[in-house]
Every structure is written in C-alpha cells, then in structure tokens.
GROMACS .gro file of C-alpha atoms in nm:
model
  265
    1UNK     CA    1  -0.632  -2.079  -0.713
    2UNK     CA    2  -0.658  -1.669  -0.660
    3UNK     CA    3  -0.578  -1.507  -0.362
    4UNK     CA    4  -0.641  -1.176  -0.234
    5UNK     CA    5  -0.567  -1.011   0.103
    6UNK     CA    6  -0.566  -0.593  -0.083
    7UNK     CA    7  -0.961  -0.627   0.039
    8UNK     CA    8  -1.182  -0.872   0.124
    9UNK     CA    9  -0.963  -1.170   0.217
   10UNK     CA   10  -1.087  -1.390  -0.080
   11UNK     CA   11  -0.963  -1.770  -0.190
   12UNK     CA   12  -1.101  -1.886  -0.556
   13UNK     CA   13  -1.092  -2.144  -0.770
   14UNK     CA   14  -1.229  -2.031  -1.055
   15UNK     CA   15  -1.643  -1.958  -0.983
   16UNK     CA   16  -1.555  -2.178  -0.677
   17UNK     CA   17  -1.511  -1.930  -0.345
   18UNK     CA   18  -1.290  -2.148  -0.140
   19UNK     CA   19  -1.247  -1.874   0.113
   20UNK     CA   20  -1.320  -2.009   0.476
   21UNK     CA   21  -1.595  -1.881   0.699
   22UNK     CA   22  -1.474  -1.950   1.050
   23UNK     CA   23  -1.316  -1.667   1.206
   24UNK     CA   24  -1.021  -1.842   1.302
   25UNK     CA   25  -0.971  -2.012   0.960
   26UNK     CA   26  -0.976  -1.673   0.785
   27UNK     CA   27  -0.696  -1.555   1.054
   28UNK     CA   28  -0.468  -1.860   1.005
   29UNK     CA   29  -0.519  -1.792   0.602
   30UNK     CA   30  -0.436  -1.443   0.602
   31UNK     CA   31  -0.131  -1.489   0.801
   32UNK     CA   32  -0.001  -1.758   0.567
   33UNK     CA   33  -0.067  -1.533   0.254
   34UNK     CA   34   0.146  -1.243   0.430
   35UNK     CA   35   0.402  -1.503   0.350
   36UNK     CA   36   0.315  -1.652   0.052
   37UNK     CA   37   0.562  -1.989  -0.001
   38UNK     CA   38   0.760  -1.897   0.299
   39UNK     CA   39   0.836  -2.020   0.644
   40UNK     CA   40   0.543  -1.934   0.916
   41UNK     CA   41   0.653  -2.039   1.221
   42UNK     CA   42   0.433  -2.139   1.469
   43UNK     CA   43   0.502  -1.918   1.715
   44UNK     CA   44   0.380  -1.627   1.496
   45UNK     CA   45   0.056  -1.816   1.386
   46UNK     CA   46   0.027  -1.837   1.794
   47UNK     CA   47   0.020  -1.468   1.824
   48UNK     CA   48  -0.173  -1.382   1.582
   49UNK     CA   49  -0.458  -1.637   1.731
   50UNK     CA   50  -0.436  -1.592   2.105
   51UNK     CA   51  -0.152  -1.324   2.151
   52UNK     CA   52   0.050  -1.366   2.470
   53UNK     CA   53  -0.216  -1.616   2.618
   54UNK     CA   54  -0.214  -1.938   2.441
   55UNK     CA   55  -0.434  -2.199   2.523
   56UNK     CA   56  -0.181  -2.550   2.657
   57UNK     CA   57  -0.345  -2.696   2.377
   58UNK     CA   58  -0.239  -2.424   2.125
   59UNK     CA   59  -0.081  -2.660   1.885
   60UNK     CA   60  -0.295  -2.940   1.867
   61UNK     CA   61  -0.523  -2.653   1.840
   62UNK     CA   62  -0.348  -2.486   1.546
   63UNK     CA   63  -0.308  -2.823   1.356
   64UNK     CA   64  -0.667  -2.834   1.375
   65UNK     CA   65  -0.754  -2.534   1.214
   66UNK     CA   66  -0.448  -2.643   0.951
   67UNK     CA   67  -0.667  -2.919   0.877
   68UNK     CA   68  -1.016  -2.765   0.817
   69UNK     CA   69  -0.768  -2.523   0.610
   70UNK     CA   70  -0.711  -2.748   0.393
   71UNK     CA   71  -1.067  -2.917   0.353
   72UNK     CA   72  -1.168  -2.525   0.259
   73UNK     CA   73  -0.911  -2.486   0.023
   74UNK     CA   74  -1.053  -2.814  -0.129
   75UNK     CA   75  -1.385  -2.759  -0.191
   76UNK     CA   76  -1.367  -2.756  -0.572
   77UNK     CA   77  -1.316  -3.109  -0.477
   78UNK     CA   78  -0.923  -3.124  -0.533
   79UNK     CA   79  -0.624  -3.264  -0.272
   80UNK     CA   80  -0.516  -2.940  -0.100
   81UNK     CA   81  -0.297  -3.175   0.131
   82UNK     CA   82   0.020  -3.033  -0.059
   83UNK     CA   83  -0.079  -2.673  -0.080
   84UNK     CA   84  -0.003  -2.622   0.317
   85UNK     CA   85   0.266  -2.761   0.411
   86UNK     CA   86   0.399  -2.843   0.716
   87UNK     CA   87   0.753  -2.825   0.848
   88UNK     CA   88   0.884  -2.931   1.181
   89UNK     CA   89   1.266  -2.782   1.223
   90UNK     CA   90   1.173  -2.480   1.305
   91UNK     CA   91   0.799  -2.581   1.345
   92UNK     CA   92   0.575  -2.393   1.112
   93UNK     CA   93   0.348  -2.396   0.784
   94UNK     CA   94   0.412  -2.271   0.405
   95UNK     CA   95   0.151  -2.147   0.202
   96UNK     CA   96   0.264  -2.296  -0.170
   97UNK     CA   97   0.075  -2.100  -0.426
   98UNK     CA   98   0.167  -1.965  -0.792
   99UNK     CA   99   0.253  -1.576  -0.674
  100UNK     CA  100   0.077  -1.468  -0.968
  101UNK     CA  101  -0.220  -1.608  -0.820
  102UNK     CA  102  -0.175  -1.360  -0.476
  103UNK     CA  103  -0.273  -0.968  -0.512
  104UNK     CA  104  -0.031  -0.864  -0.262
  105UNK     CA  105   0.250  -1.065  -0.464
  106UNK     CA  106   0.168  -0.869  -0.770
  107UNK     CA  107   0.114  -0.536  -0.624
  108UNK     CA  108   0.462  -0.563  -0.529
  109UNK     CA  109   0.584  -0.676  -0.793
  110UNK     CA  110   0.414  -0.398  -1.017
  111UNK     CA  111   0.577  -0.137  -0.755
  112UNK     CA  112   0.915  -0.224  -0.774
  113UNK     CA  113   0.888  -0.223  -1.162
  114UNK     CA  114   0.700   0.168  -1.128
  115UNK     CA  115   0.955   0.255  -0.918
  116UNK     CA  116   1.267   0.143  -1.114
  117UNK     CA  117   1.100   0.289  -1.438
  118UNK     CA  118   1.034   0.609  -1.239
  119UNK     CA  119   1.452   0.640  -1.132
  120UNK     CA  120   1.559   0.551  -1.498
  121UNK     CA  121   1.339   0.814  -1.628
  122UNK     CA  122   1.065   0.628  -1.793
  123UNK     CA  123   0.687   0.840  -1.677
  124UNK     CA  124   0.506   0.709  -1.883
  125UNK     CA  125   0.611   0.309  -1.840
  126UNK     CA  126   0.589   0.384  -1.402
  127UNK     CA  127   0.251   0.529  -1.468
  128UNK     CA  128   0.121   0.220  -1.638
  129UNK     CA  129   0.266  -0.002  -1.386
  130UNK     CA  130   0.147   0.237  -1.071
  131UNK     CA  131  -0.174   0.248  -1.167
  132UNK     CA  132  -0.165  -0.102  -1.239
  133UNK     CA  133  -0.078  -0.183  -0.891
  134UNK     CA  134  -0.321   0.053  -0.689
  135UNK     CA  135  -0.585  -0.101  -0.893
  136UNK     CA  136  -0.520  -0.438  -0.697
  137UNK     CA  137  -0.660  -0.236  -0.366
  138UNK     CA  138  -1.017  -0.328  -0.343
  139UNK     CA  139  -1.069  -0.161   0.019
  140UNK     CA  140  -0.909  -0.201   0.335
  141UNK     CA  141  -0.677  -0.465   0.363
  142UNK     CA  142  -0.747  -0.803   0.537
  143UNK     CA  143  -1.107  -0.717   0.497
  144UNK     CA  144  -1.346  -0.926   0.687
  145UNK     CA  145  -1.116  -1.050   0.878
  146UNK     CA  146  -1.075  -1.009   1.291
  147UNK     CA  147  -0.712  -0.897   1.306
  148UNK     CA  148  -0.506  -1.028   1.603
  149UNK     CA  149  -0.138  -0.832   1.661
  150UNK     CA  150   0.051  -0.994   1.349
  151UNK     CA  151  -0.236  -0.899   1.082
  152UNK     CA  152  -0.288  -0.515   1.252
  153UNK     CA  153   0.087  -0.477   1.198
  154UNK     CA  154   0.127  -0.561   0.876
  155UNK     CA  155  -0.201  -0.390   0.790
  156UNK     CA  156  -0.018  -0.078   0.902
  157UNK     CA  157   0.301  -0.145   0.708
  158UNK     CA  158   0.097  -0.264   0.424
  159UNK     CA  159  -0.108   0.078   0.397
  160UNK     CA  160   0.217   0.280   0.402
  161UNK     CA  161   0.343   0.070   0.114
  162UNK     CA  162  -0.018   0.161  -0.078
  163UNK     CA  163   0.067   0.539  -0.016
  164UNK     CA  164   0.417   0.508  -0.125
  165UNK     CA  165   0.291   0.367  -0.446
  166UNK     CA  166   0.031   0.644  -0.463
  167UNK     CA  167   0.285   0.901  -0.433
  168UNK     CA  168   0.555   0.756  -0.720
  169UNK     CA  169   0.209   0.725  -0.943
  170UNK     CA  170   0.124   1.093  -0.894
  171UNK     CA  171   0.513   1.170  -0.953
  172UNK     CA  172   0.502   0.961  -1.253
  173UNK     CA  173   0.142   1.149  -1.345
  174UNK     CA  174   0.323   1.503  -1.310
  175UNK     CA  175   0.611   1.407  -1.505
  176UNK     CA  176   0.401   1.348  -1.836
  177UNK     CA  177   0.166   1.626  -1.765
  178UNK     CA  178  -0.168   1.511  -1.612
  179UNK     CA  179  -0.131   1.860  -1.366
  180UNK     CA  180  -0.487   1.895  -1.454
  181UNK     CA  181  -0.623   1.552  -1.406
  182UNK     CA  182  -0.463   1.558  -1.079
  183UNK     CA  183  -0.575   1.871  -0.889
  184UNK     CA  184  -0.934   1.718  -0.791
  185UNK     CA  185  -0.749   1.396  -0.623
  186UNK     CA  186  -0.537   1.604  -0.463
  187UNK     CA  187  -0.764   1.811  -0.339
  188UNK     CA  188  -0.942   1.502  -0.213
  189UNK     CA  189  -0.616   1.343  -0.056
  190UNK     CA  190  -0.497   1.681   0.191
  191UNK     CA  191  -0.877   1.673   0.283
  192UNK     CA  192  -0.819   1.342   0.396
  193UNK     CA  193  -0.464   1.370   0.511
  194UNK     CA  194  -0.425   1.754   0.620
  195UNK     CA  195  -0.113   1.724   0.765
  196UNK     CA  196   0.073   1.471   0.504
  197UNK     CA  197   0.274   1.770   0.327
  198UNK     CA  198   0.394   1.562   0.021
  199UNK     CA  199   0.062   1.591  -0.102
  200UNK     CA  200  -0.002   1.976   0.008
  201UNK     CA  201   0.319   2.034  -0.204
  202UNK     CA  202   0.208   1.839  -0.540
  203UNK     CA  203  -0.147   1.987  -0.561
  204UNK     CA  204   0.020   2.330  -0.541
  205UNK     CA  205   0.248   2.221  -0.823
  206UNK     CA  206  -0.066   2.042  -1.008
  207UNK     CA  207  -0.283   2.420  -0.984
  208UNK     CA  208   0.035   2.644  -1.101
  209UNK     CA  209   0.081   2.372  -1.388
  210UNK     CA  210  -0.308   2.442  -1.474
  211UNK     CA  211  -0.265   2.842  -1.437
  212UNK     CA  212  -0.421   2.887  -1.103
  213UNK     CA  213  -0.128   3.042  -0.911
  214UNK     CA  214  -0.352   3.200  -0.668
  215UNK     CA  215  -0.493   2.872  -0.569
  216UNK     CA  216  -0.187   2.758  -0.542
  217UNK     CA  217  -0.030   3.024  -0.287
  218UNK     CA  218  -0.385   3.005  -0.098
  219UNK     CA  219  -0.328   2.604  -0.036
  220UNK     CA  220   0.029   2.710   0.099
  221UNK     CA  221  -0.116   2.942   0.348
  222UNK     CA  222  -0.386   2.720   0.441
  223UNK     CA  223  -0.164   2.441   0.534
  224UNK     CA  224   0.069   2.654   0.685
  225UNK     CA  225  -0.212   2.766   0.936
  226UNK     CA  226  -0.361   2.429   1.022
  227UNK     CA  227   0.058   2.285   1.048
  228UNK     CA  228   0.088   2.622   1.296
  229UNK     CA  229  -0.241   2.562   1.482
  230UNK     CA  230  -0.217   2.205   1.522
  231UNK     CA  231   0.117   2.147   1.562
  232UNK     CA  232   0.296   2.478   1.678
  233UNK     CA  233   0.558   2.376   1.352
  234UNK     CA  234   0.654   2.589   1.042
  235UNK     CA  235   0.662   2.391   0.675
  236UNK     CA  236   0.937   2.221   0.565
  237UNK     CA  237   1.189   2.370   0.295
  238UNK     CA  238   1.071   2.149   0.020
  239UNK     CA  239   0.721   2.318   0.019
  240UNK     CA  240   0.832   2.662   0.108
  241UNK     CA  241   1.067   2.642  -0.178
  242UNK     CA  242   0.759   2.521  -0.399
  243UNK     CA  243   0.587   2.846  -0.241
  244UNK     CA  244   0.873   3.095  -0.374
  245UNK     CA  245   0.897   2.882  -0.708
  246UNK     CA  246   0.532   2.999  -0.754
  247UNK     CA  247   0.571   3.352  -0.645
  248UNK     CA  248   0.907   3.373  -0.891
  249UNK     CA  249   0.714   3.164  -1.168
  250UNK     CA  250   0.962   2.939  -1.213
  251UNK     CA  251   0.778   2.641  -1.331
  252UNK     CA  252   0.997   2.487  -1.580
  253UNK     CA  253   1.216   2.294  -1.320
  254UNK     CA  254   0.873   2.066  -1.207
  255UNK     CA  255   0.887   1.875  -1.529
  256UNK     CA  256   1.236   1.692  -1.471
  257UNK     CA  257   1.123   1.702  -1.110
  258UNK     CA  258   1.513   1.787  -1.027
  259UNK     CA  259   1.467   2.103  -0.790
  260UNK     CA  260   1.107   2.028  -0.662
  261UNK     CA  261   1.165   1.655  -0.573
  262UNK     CA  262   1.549   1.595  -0.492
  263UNK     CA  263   1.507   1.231  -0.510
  264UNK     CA  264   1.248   0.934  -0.646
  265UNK     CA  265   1.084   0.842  -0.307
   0.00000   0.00000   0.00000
C-alpha cells in the first residue's frame, strides 16, 4: 500500500483509494504516517484530535476511530488488523508500512543522499537526487486534511525541510552550470519570498553567470531597499560580498562555491 502526506493525504492499494473520508479518520492517519513504524502515543493522537479539551471518553473514542482505520485501510478486501498496531506500555499505535511505500519516507531519504553527494563534491549525483525529492511535493502538505496542533507543527517543520532541499538543489544546479536555467525560478522565488536573502544572493550569482551584471547589481539594490524599508536592517555580508564580487568581476570563485557559500547548508 502507497502513502502520501507531500499533498493530498492519499492511501492506495494499487487502483484501490483506501484513503478515509471522515475527517477524523484522515487526522488519526496523517498523524500515524508522521511516524511511519514508530511509537504514537496516545497522548499525542489526543492533541491532535481535541487539543487540551478531551472528551472523558477520549480513548474509547480514539480506539474507535483505530478501528474504522483499519476497515479503510481494508477495503481492497485484505486483513489490515496487523498494519496498526497497538501497544499498551506506553499506550499508543504504530503505523507498520514498507517506507518505500510513504512519500515523506523517501523524500528524506533522497535528501540526505543530495546532501551528502553535495558535501563530497558530487553536483551532478545531488542534483539528480534533489530534484528527485522535490518532485515527491504534490502541493501543500497534509492536503485535505483539517489540521489540529500536532499536524500544523509539523506542516511548518515539514515546509522548512522542502526549502532546505530547494536550496542544496539550486546549489547543486549552480555548481554544474544551469546559471541560466535558473534565473526565471529565482526570479519567481524572491517574488514570493522578498525577504529570504539566500535566494536574493543566488539569482544575482545566476544573472552575472549569464552576463547580465547590471541585473545583477539592480536585484542587490532592490532588496537592499525593501530589507531597509521593511525592516530598518542593512544586508548581510554574504550578499554584500556577492555585490563587490560582481562589481570586481570576480566570478570564478562561484563554481567551487568556496568564497560565495562558506559551507553546504
């Protein structure tokens, strides 16, 4: 059975969607994938449910909904029984699936493989795996899904590990010279994020690398002003030192990514 949480929450069994309809049912689901074949205690599946107000039935409650779990994770007409089980000391539920099977499981997997090929110098190798892994993201995460606390957090933490990949893919993307391929989604990505200046820096590096220094210089002093109007707060050093880089044509130093980037985020 496929999983996928990078999205629409989604359970399948080959043409067979297994994913639940109930509100509730989705909930307790996407909670036990955030933990796929681990421990979810109770208590957590509690919070995410009813927050600091459960019910005095909460339990018998939430072995309820463990039930009808099951029954929806059996409709291609298969015993699910084993797939959830349940463990009393400390009370909670795993979630036994192949990780394989679970997007999030892979997209992790597939970034700590583009980031280890990215430190030992290997572009090419974290640009196959980094684009390999944002490809998993089918929209926002936990999609059709009501999110109690537990879910909105780790939707949050989940979205910075998306743009953490997204950053070692366009640092793996520099490396073996796709400057040009990247200026348009860069452009795109400080439209969206105006004040994120990792990205302000690498689409000035990405239009110097494609000959269009004054571009460049012009997307320094833009940022600069909206950092200075919204903020009251001057650039960092890293993209002040791309600025006189630019100005002193010095663009040899980009392709190791030594000077520019200091370290492999």
């Amino acid at each position: 059975m496929e999983f996928a949480v990078l999205g629409t929450l989604m359970a399948r069994e080959g043409n067979v969607d297994c994913t639940p309809s109930a509100p509730k049912l989705r909930r307790v689901l996407a909670t036990l994938l955030l933990r796929a074949n681990k421990l979810v205690l109770t208590e957590t599946l509690a919070e995410e449910l009813w927050q600091h107000n459960p019910p005095p039935t909460a339990m018998a409650t939430l072995q309820t909904y463990v039930y009808q779990l099951r029954k929806s994770l059996g409709a291609d007409g298969r015993d699910r029984e084993g797939m959830i089980r349940t463990r009393t000391d400390p009370s909670g539920y795993v979630l036994n699936v192949d990780p394989e099977k679970v997007d999030l499981v892979r997209f992790r997997s597939l970034l700590g493989e583009g980031r280890r090929a990215l430190e030992e110098h290997r572009p090419e190798r974290a640009s196959d795996l980094l684009h390999r892994a944002l490809s998993l993201w089918q929209g926002p995460v936990f999609g059709g899904v009501r999110s109690g606390p537990v879910l909105e957090g780790h939707a949050a933490y989940l979205e910075e590990e998306r743009m953490n990949a997204l950053e070692l893919r366009i640092d793996a993307d520099l490396r073996i010279g796709r400057h040009r391929e990247l200026v348009s989604e860069l452009k795109s990505l400080t439209v969206t994020h105006p004040l994120h200046e990792w990205f302000q820096s690498r689409l000035m590096i990405a239009l110097h690398l494609s000959s269009r220094r004054g571009e460049a210089l012009e997307t320094f002093h833009r940022y600069r002003h909206v950092l200075q109007e919204e903020l009251g707060l001057e650039p960092n050093h890293e993209i002040q030192q791309v600025q006189r880089d630019i100005l002193n044509c010095e663009p040899t130093s980009w392709y190791g990514i030594d000077r520019v980037y200091p370290s492999v985020r």
